[in-house]
Amino acid sequence: MCYAIPAKVVEIKKNIAVLDYFGERRNVVLDLPDIHIDDYVFAQGGILVRKVDEKEALAVLDTWKDLFFELKEIDQQLAQSSHAEKLSGNALAVLQKINLKQTLTKEDLLILNALQNPQELSVLYDVANQVRQRVHGNASCVHGIIEFSNYCRGDCFYCGIRRERSIERYRMTEAEILATTKQAIDEYGFKAIVLQSGEDLYYDEDKLEHLVKALRQLGILIFLSIGVRPVATYKKLYAAGARAALMRFETSNPVIFNELRPNTTLDERLTLIRELKKIGYVLATGFLIGLPHEQPEDLVNNILLTQELAPEMYSFGPLIPTQDTPLVHAPTISVEQVLKTIAIARVASPDANILVTTALETLSLEAKRQALLAGANSMMINLTPRQYRPLYSIYDHRACNDQTVAANIQETIQLLRDLGRAPMDVGL
Ligand code: SF4
């Protein structure tokens, strides 16, 4: 089972390598020594992560050569239909701007966000899918995520692992994390692993550094999602081999932020997100959709702030009200609003990689497919060992809690094939 197609290095320009996938070119950061033109490599998240033996690469490419072009054709067909005549007035004018590849204004995004009629929304999703296809082709990246600790010093009002909530806590040992990662690589072919936890200070700078160094030996992209830590810690972890970081700002509205995240401010969080980018991390950021008191303008401001932070990956999840948290009675956001947000983000930021989060899958089983057809192009598969998965209860009734990793992967492969997506790196 393989989650990434190997590519051939066809050009090297300083620290950028140009990779070829069956005639398609992608630029990635050259982050390894001794890489030369004509080498075969794996890349993830726009970073070259491992050189591959030529014989191994050619064997994998041989299994993909016909399928790759079949998938491309399926993707192109699915990205063709759009019935612009179903739009009128201002929305039609915005659609014309998208077709002319013009920059959309805040007013344009508000017009799109005001669409409610299912027929109009289906045009928006189709157009977003076309933009995704035009910019990224059928590339889709699939990363694995290991939730290694549900301890958290934070107390965010919407979160099911906040420190005030009485839940069974767990913390994987370094040996368990390494064994889970090795299994993900050896059995399932993953090339990028997200390490996620609450803000668990048991895993201090030294322990994290030790862990990152050990994982680095495995030739994968190490993606951190460990919350607020000193900039110096993030620098040390980068030096140890971590290359990507996920940190959402959650809302661009400072008043709502302060209400929901005690003892911290939006400014502090944004400063850290900008520092992560400066250090050199591939950045994933975004926000929660549907926080109480947010207005349509807040949602559009959230998209614009995401754009301004210039992440390599956009991550938007719906708020899912969770038992025993202060937001238990907040209204559940609709799947349509999440899809609409993904589609607006896609047309506003054609180059972005947009993630389908498991929170969206929790709202609806069909949502993953719908999101991939509304502009999204990245996914994560939960690799957390089954005994811990239900305990990482950031919200209620999480999707895939009961599914084996193998079954989840099989389902994802089938979905990608149905939609004509190929697991090559999405590039920079
Ligand atoms: S959102 Fe993050 S920091 Fe806040 S309580 Fe949850 S895990 Fe902790």
Short mmCIF file of C-alpha atoms and ligand atoms in Angstrom, two decimals:
data_model
loop_
_atom_site.label_atom_id
_atom_site.label_comp_id
_atom_site.label_asym_id
_atom_site.label_seq_id
_atom_site.Cartn_x
_atom_site.Cartn_y
_atom_site.Cartn_z
CA MET A 1 0.00 0.00 0.00
CA CYS A 2 1.52 3.33 -0.99
CA TYR A 3 0.47 6.81 -0.02
CA ALA A 4 2.90 8.68 -2.22
CA ILE A 5 4.11 8.23 -5.76
CA PRO A 6 7.88 8.64 -6.11
CA ALA A 7 9.03 11.49 -8.33
CA LYS A 8 12.15 12.10 -10.39
CA VAL A 9 14.30 15.16 -9.73
CA VAL A 10 14.57 17.02 -13.04
CA GLU A 11 16.00 20.35 -11.94
CA ILE A 12 17.66 21.88 -8.87
CA LYS A 13 17.49 25.65 -8.29
CA LYS A 14 19.31 26.51 -5.05
CA ASN A 15 17.10 25.00 -2.32
CA ILE A 16 14.21 24.13 -4.65
CA ALA A 17 13.98 20.83 -6.48
CA VAL A 18 11.68 20.44 -9.48
CA LEU A 19 10.05 17.01 -9.46
CA ASP A 20 8.42 15.13 -12.29
CA TYR A 21 5.37 12.88 -11.83
CA PHE A 22 4.48 11.28 -15.15
CA GLY A 23 5.11 14.58 -16.92
CA GLU A 24 3.64 16.85 -14.21
CA ARG A 25 6.03 19.21 -12.45
CA ARG A 26 6.04 20.21 -8.78
CA ASN A 27 8.45 22.45 -6.87
CA VAL A 28 9.53 21.28 -3.43
CA VAL A 29 12.01 22.44 -0.81
CA LEU A 30 15.27 20.54 -1.09
CA ASP A 31 15.94 19.69 2.51
CA LEU A 32 18.31 16.73 2.17
CA PRO A 33 22.00 16.47 1.26
CA ASP A 34 23.27 14.47 -1.71
CA ILE A 35 20.24 14.84 -3.95
CA HIS A 36 21.01 15.05 -7.66
CA ILE A 37 19.19 15.35 -10.95
CA ASP A 38 17.66 11.99 -11.99
CA ASP A 39 17.38 10.77 -8.38
CA TYR A 40 14.03 9.34 -7.33
CA VAL A 41 12.51 10.84 -4.19
CA PHE A 42 9.41 11.10 -2.06
CA ALA A 43 8.07 14.55 -1.22
CA GLN A 44 5.36 15.54 1.25
CA GLY A 45 3.80 18.90 1.99
CA GLY A 46 6.15 20.59 -0.46
CA ILE A 47 9.29 19.15 1.16
CA LEU A 48 11.59 16.49 -0.19
CA VAL A 49 11.64 13.90 2.57
CA ARG A 50 13.49 10.85 1.28
CA LYS A 51 15.60 9.54 -1.58
CA VAL A 52 14.31 6.26 -3.01
CA ASP A 53 16.34 3.48 -4.53
CA GLU A 54 15.82 3.58 -8.33
CA LYS A 55 14.72 -0.05 -8.56
CA GLU A 56 12.13 0.45 -5.81
CA ALA A 57 10.91 3.69 -7.42
CA LEU A 58 10.53 2.16 -10.87
CA ALA A 59 8.62 -0.80 -9.44
CA VAL A 60 6.14 1.55 -7.72
CA LEU A 61 5.84 3.78 -10.78
CA ASP A 62 5.14 0.74 -12.91
CA THR A 63 2.10 -0.09 -10.76
CA TRP A 64 0.84 3.49 -11.15
CA LYS A 65 1.54 4.24 -14.79
CA ASP A 66 -1.86 3.34 -16.27
CA LEU A 67 -3.86 4.17 -13.18
CA PHE A 68 -2.30 7.63 -12.96
CA PHE A 69 -3.70 8.70 -16.33
CA GLU A 70 -7.06 7.04 -15.66
CA LEU A 71 -7.37 8.97 -12.41
CA LYS A 72 -6.45 12.21 -14.13
CA GLU A 73 -9.21 11.72 -16.63
CA ILE A 74 -11.81 10.96 -13.96
CA ASP A 75 -10.78 14.10 -12.07
CA GLN A 76 -11.00 16.24 -15.20
CA GLN A 77 -14.47 14.91 -15.99
CA LEU A 78 -15.73 15.53 -12.45
CA ALA A 79 -14.38 19.09 -12.56
CA GLN A 80 -16.23 19.98 -15.75
CA SER A 81 -19.82 20.50 -14.78
CA SER A 82 -21.00 23.88 -13.58
CA HIS A 83 -24.24 25.58 -14.40
CA ALA A 84 -23.39 29.24 -14.13
CA GLU A 85 -26.87 30.13 -15.38
CA LYS A 86 -28.17 29.20 -11.93
CA LEU A 87 -26.41 32.28 -10.55
CA SER A 88 -27.55 35.84 -11.12
CA GLY A 89 -26.76 39.41 -10.10
CA ASN A 90 -23.78 39.97 -7.82
CA ALA A 91 -22.98 36.27 -7.47
CA LEU A 92 -22.72 35.91 -11.23
CA ALA A 93 -20.37 38.92 -11.34
CA VAL A 94 -18.14 37.26 -8.71
CA LEU A 95 -18.16 34.04 -10.70
CA GLN A 96 -16.95 35.97 -13.75
CA LYS A 97 -14.10 37.42 -11.68
CA ILE A 98 -13.12 33.89 -10.62
CA ASN A 99 -13.12 32.75 -14.24
CA LEU A 100 -10.94 35.71 -15.18
CA LYS A 101 -8.56 34.78 -12.30
CA GLN A 102 -9.07 38.17 -10.67
CA THR A 103 -8.44 38.77 -6.96
CA LEU A 104 -11.65 38.61 -4.94
CA THR A 105 -12.49 41.38 -2.47
CA LYS A 106 -14.03 41.02 0.97
CA GLU A 107 -17.38 42.11 -0.53
CA ASP A 108 -17.10 39.33 -3.13
CA LEU A 109 -16.54 36.75 -0.39
CA LEU A 110 -19.54 38.09 1.56
CA ILE A 111 -21.69 37.71 -1.57
CA LEU A 112 -20.60 34.08 -1.91
CA ASN A 113 -21.17 33.44 1.77
CA ALA A 114 -24.72 34.76 1.45
CA LEU A 115 -25.63 32.04 -1.09
CA GLN A 116 -28.24 29.71 0.44
CA ASN A 117 -30.12 28.13 -2.38
CA PRO A 118 -28.89 24.52 -2.99
CA GLN A 119 -28.66 25.09 -6.74
CA GLU A 120 -26.54 28.20 -6.31
CA LEU A 121 -24.37 26.42 -3.76
CA SER A 122 -23.81 23.53 -6.13
CA VAL A 123 -22.49 26.02 -8.72
CA LEU A 124 -20.12 27.46 -6.11
CA TYR A 125 -18.83 23.96 -5.20
CA ASP A 126 -18.35 23.06 -8.87
CA VAL A 127 -16.45 26.26 -9.57
CA ALA A 128 -14.25 25.72 -6.50
CA ASN A 129 -13.54 22.18 -7.70
CA GLN A 130 -12.57 23.50 -11.13
CA VAL A 131 -10.18 26.02 -9.55
CA ARG A 132 -8.63 23.22 -7.46
CA GLN A 133 -8.25 21.08 -10.56
CA ARG A 134 -6.77 23.90 -12.64
CA VAL A 135 -4.11 24.74 -10.03
CA HIS A 136 -3.29 21.40 -8.43
CA GLY A 137 -4.30 18.86 -11.03
CA ASN A 138 -5.41 15.65 -9.35
CA ALA A 139 -2.71 15.73 -6.65
CA SER A 140 -3.95 15.01 -3.17
CA CYS A 141 -1.91 14.58 -0.07
CA VAL A 142 -2.79 12.16 2.70
CA HIS A 143 -1.01 12.47 6.01
CA GLY A 144 -1.26 10.23 9.04
CA ILE A 145 -1.99 11.68 12.46
CA ILE A 146 -1.01 10.23 15.83
CA GLU A 147 -2.71 11.79 18.86
CA PHE A 148 -0.12 11.01 21.47
CA SER A 149 -1.49 12.72 24.58
CA ASN A 150 -4.85 14.11 25.68
CA TYR A 151 -3.44 16.00 28.67
CA CYS A 152 -3.81 19.74 28.24
CA ARG A 153 -3.09 22.77 30.39
CA GLY A 154 -5.54 24.79 28.25
CA ASP A 155 -9.17 25.37 29.08
CA CYS A 156 -10.76 26.39 25.79
CA PHE A 157 -14.53 26.49 26.13
CA TYR A 158 -15.26 24.40 23.03
CA CYS A 159 -12.73 21.65 23.60
CA GLY A 160 -13.44 18.18 24.95
CA ILE A 161 -9.93 17.64 26.34
CA ARG A 162 -9.81 20.98 28.21
CA ARG A 163 -8.21 20.56 31.61
CA GLU A 164 -11.42 21.20 33.55
CA ARG A 165 -13.27 18.36 31.86
CA SER A 166 -13.19 15.13 33.77
CA ILE A 167 -12.06 12.49 31.26
CA GLU A 168 -9.73 9.53 31.31
CA ARG A 169 -6.31 10.84 30.34
CA TYR A 170 -3.57 9.01 28.44
CA ARG A 171 -0.10 9.71 27.22
CA MET A 172 1.75 7.49 24.74
CA THR A 173 5.38 6.74 25.53
CA GLU A 174 8.10 7.60 23.04
CA ALA A 175 8.47 3.88 22.31
CA GLU A 176 4.76 3.61 21.51
CA ILE A 177 4.88 6.66 19.23
CA LEU A 178 7.90 5.26 17.39
CA ALA A 179 6.30 1.82 17.02
CA THR A 180 3.06 3.37 15.70
CA THR A 181 5.01 5.52 13.23
CA LYS A 182 7.13 2.60 12.02
CA GLN A 183 3.99 0.56 11.46
CA ALA A 184 2.45 3.48 9.51
CA ILE A 185 5.51 3.62 7.30
CA ASP A 186 6.20 -0.08 6.86
CA GLU A 187 2.65 -1.43 6.60
CA TYR A 188 0.77 1.49 5.12
CA GLY A 189 3.41 3.52 3.26
CA PHE A 190 2.91 6.88 4.99
CA LYS A 191 5.54 9.55 4.31
CA ALA A 192 4.25 12.30 6.63
CA ILE A 193 3.12 12.01 10.23
CA VAL A 194 1.34 14.66 12.29
CA LEU A 195 2.14 14.42 16.00
CA GLN A 196 -0.80 15.93 17.86
CA SER A 197 -1.50 16.46 21.56
CA GLY A 198 -3.04 18.84 24.01
CA GLU A 199 -0.60 21.30 25.53
CA ASP A 200 1.01 18.57 27.61
CA LEU A 201 4.07 19.93 29.39
CA TYR A 202 5.18 16.43 30.41
CA TYR A 203 6.44 16.38 26.85
CA ASP A 204 8.90 19.19 27.45
CA GLU A 205 11.45 20.56 25.02
CA ASP A 206 14.04 17.85 25.72
CA LYS A 207 11.59 14.95 25.38
CA LEU A 208 10.13 16.39 22.19
CA GLU A 209 13.57 16.97 20.75
CA HIS A 210 14.54 13.38 21.52
CA LEU A 211 11.34 12.13 19.89
CA VAL A 212 11.73 14.29 16.76
CA LYS A 213 15.34 13.17 16.30
CA ALA A 214 14.31 9.53 16.54
CA LEU A 215 11.45 10.02 14.06
CA ARG A 216 13.68 11.95 11.68
CA GLN A 217 15.75 8.80 11.20
CA LEU A 218 12.68 7.20 9.60
CA GLY A 219 12.74 9.54 6.56
CA ILE A 220 9.33 11.17 6.94
CA LEU A 221 7.90 14.67 7.14
CA ILE A 222 7.37 15.40 10.85
CA PHE A 223 4.41 17.65 11.40
CA LEU A 224 3.88 19.10 14.90
CA SER A 225 0.51 19.98 16.41
CA ILE A 226 1.46 20.48 20.05
CA GLY A 227 0.03 23.91 20.85
CA VAL A 228 1.67 26.96 22.32
CA ARG A 229 5.34 26.50 23.18
CA PRO A 230 8.16 29.04 23.39
CA VAL A 231 9.56 30.11 20.02
CA ALA A 232 12.93 28.77 21.21
CA THR A 233 11.38 25.32 21.59
CA TYR A 234 9.96 25.40 18.09
CA LYS A 235 13.38 26.48 16.80
CA LYS A 236 15.03 23.57 18.59
CA LEU A 237 12.48 21.11 17.21
CA TYR A 238 13.03 22.47 13.71
CA ALA A 239 16.76 21.94 14.14
CA ALA A 240 16.00 18.40 15.34
CA GLY A 241 14.15 17.66 12.10
CA ALA A 242 10.50 18.74 12.44
CA ARG A 243 9.44 20.59 9.29
CA ALA A 244 5.73 21.37 9.56
CA ALA A 245 3.48 22.84 12.25
CA LEU A 246 -0.28 23.06 12.65
CA MET A 247 -1.62 25.93 14.71
CA ARG A 248 -5.05 27.37 14.10
CA PHE A 249 -5.94 30.87 15.27
CA GLU A 250 -9.58 29.65 15.68
CA THR A 251 -11.22 33.08 15.16
CA SER A 252 -10.05 36.43 13.85
CA ASN A 253 -12.46 38.20 16.22
CA PRO A 254 -10.44 39.14 19.34
CA VAL A 255 -13.55 39.55 21.52
CA ILE A 256 -14.81 36.05 20.71
CA PHE A 257 -11.29 34.68 21.07
CA ASN A 258 -10.98 36.15 24.57
CA GLU A 259 -14.36 34.75 25.59
CA LEU A 260 -13.46 31.22 24.53
CA ARG A 261 -9.75 30.90 25.28
CA PRO A 262 -8.95 32.02 28.84
CA ASN A 263 -5.43 33.16 29.75
CA THR A 264 -4.28 33.85 26.22
CA THR A 265 -4.90 36.41 23.49
CA LEU A 266 -5.35 36.37 19.75
CA ASP A 267 -2.31 38.62 19.38
CA GLU A 268 -0.09 36.13 21.22
CA ARG A 269 -1.31 33.30 19.07
CA LEU A 270 -0.88 35.18 15.80
CA THR A 271 2.62 36.23 16.83
CA LEU A 272 3.54 32.58 17.41
CA ILE A 273 1.98 31.49 14.09
CA ARG A 274 4.03 34.13 12.26
CA GLU A 275 7.17 33.01 14.11
CA LEU A 276 6.59 29.41 13.02
CA LYS A 277 6.54 30.59 9.42
CA LYS A 278 9.73 32.63 9.96
CA ILE A 279 11.52 29.62 11.44
CA GLY A 280 10.80 27.82 8.19
CA TYR A 281 7.98 25.44 9.16
CA VAL A 282 5.49 24.40 6.51
CA LEU A 283 2.50 26.02 8.16
CA ALA A 284 -1.06 24.78 8.54
CA THR A 285 -3.54 27.18 10.07
CA GLY A 286 -7.19 28.12 10.01
CA PHE A 287 -10.22 28.47 12.25
CA LEU A 288 -13.32 26.93 13.77
CA ILE A 289 -16.52 27.42 11.80
CA GLY A 290 -19.63 28.30 13.77
CA LEU A 291 -18.40 29.78 17.04
CA PRO A 292 -21.22 31.46 18.99
CA HIS A 293 -21.82 35.15 18.19
CA GLU A 294 -19.83 35.03 14.96
CA GLN A 295 -21.39 36.96 12.09
CA PRO A 296 -20.94 36.36 8.34
CA GLU A 297 -18.32 39.09 8.32
CA ASP A 298 -16.30 37.17 10.94
CA LEU A 299 -16.24 34.11 8.71
CA VAL A 300 -14.98 36.13 5.78
CA ASN A 301 -12.43 37.86 8.03
CA ASN A 302 -11.29 34.39 9.13
CA ILE A 303 -10.65 33.41 5.52
CA LEU A 304 -8.83 36.68 4.85
CA LEU A 305 -6.66 36.26 7.96
CA THR A 306 -5.80 32.71 6.88
CA GLN A 307 -4.76 34.12 3.49
CA GLU A 308 -2.68 36.82 5.13
CA LEU A 309 -0.79 34.28 7.23
CA ALA A 310 0.17 32.54 3.96
CA PRO A 311 0.11 28.96 5.24
CA GLU A 312 0.92 26.02 3.01
CA MET A 313 -2.23 24.31 4.30
CA TYR A 314 -5.65 25.65 5.32
CA SER A 315 -7.45 23.78 8.09
CA PHE A 316 -11.10 24.58 8.92
CA GLY A 317 -13.18 22.51 11.29
CA PRO A 318 -16.79 22.93 12.36
CA LEU A 319 -17.56 23.59 16.00
CA ILE A 320 -19.15 20.44 17.38
CA PRO A 321 -20.84 21.11 20.73
CA THR A 322 -19.42 18.69 23.28
CA GLN A 323 -20.83 17.33 26.54
CA ASP A 324 -19.52 18.87 29.76
CA THR A 325 -18.04 21.90 28.03
CA PRO A 326 -19.35 25.47 28.30
CA LEU A 327 -20.43 25.34 24.63
CA VAL A 328 -22.51 22.17 24.93
CA HIS A 329 -25.66 24.07 23.94
CA ALA A 330 -24.15 25.97 21.01
CA PRO A 331 -25.95 25.28 17.73
CA THR A 332 -24.38 22.63 15.50
CA ILE A 333 -23.09 24.07 12.28
CA SER A 334 -24.48 22.68 9.02
CA VAL A 335 -22.41 20.63 6.58
CA GLU A 336 -23.40 23.20 3.93
CA GLN A 337 -21.76 26.03 5.85
CA VAL A 338 -18.52 24.05 6.13
CA LEU A 339 -18.57 23.15 2.43
CA LYS A 340 -19.34 26.76 1.58
CA THR A 341 -16.38 27.91 3.66
CA ILE A 342 -14.05 25.44 1.92
CA ALA A 343 -15.33 26.52 -1.50
CA ILE A 344 -14.97 30.25 -0.74
CA ALA A 345 -11.46 29.69 0.59
CA ARG A 346 -10.58 27.79 -2.58
CA VAL A 347 -11.79 30.49 -4.97
CA ALA A 348 -10.19 33.20 -2.83
CA SER A 349 -6.87 31.31 -2.59
CA PRO A 350 -6.49 29.06 -5.64
CA ASP A 351 -2.96 27.94 -4.62
CA ALA A 352 -3.94 26.80 -1.12
CA ASN A 353 -3.93 23.21 0.04
CA ILE A 354 -7.18 22.73 1.89
CA LEU A 355 -7.60 19.96 4.40
CA VAL A 356 -10.69 17.87 5.08
CA THR A 357 -10.80 17.56 8.86
CA THR A 358 -12.24 14.57 10.70
CA ALA A 359 -14.61 16.97 12.47
CA LEU A 360 -16.36 17.48 9.13
CA GLU A 361 -16.64 13.73 8.66
CA THR A 362 -18.26 13.58 12.08
CA LEU A 363 -21.07 15.84 10.84
CA SER A 364 -21.82 13.58 7.89
CA LEU A 365 -20.46 10.39 6.37
CA GLU A 366 -20.66 11.86 2.88
CA ALA A 367 -18.92 15.09 3.91
CA LYS A 368 -15.38 13.97 3.02
CA ARG A 369 -16.39 13.26 -0.57
CA GLN A 370 -18.41 16.49 -0.77
CA ALA A 371 -15.51 18.54 0.59
CA LEU A 372 -13.08 17.05 -1.93
CA LEU A 373 -15.55 18.07 -4.64
CA ALA A 374 -15.88 21.59 -3.22
CA GLY A 375 -12.23 22.59 -3.36
CA ALA A 376 -10.41 20.51 -0.71
CA ASN A 377 -7.33 18.49 -1.71
CA SER A 378 -5.74 17.14 1.48
CA MET A 379 -6.74 14.57 4.05
CA MET A 380 -5.54 13.09 7.30
CA ILE A 381 -6.00 9.53 8.48
CA ASN A 382 -6.09 8.83 12.18
CA LEU A 383 -3.31 6.37 13.12
CA THR A 384 -3.72 6.67 16.88
CA PRO A 385 -3.81 3.18 18.43
CA ARG A 386 -7.39 2.06 18.90
CA GLN A 387 -7.24 1.87 22.70
CA TYR A 388 -6.43 5.61 22.85
CA ARG A 389 -8.53 6.95 19.99
CA PRO A 390 -11.86 7.32 21.88
CA LEU A 391 -9.98 9.10 24.70
CA TYR A 392 -8.83 11.90 22.41
CA SER A 393 -12.34 13.26 22.79
CA ILE A 394 -11.91 16.83 21.55
CA TYR A 395 -15.56 16.64 20.50
CA ASP A 396 -18.33 14.05 20.83
CA HIS A 397 -18.96 11.11 18.48
CA ARG A 398 -15.78 11.52 16.44
CA ALA A 399 -15.76 9.77 13.07
CA CYS A 400 -13.51 6.71 12.70
CA ASN A 401 -13.19 6.03 16.45
CA ASP A 402 -14.25 2.44 15.90
CA GLN A 403 -12.64 1.84 12.54
CA THR A 404 -9.33 0.03 12.14
CA VAL A 405 -6.53 1.94 10.44
CA ALA A 406 -6.52 -0.61 7.61
CA ALA A 407 -10.26 -0.13 7.03
CA ASN A 408 -9.92 3.64 7.11
CA ILE A 409 -7.08 3.52 4.59
CA GLN A 410 -8.99 1.19 2.31
CA GLU A 411 -11.99 3.51 2.39
CA THR A 412 -9.77 6.53 1.66
CA ILE A 413 -8.03 4.81 -1.27
CA GLN A 414 -11.40 3.91 -2.74
CA LEU A 415 -12.65 7.46 -2.31
CA LEU A 416 -9.55 8.92 -3.96
CA ARG A 417 -9.89 6.51 -6.86
CA ASP A 418 -13.59 7.28 -7.28
CA LEU A 419 -12.72 10.97 -7.47
CA GLY A 420 -9.66 10.48 -9.69
CA ARG A 421 -7.13 11.80 -7.18
CA ALA A 422 -3.51 10.59 -7.13
CA PRO A 423 -1.27 10.64 -4.02
CA MET A 424 1.55 12.73 -5.42
CA ASP A 425 2.90 15.67 -3.53
CA VAL A 426 0.95 18.88 -3.89
CA GLY A 427 4.19 20.90 -4.10
CA LEU A 428 4.74 24.55 -3.19
S1 SF4 B 1 -8.13 23.62 22.05
FE1 SF4 B 1 -6.00 22.94 22.33
S2 SF4 B 1 -5.20 24.23 23.98
FE2 SF4 B 1 -7.43 24.43 24.04
S3 SF4 B 1 -8.07 22.91 25.54
FE3 SF4 B 1 -8.18 21.92 23.52
S4 SF4 B 1 -6.23 20.90 23.21
FE4 SF4 B 1 -6.01 22.35 24.91
#
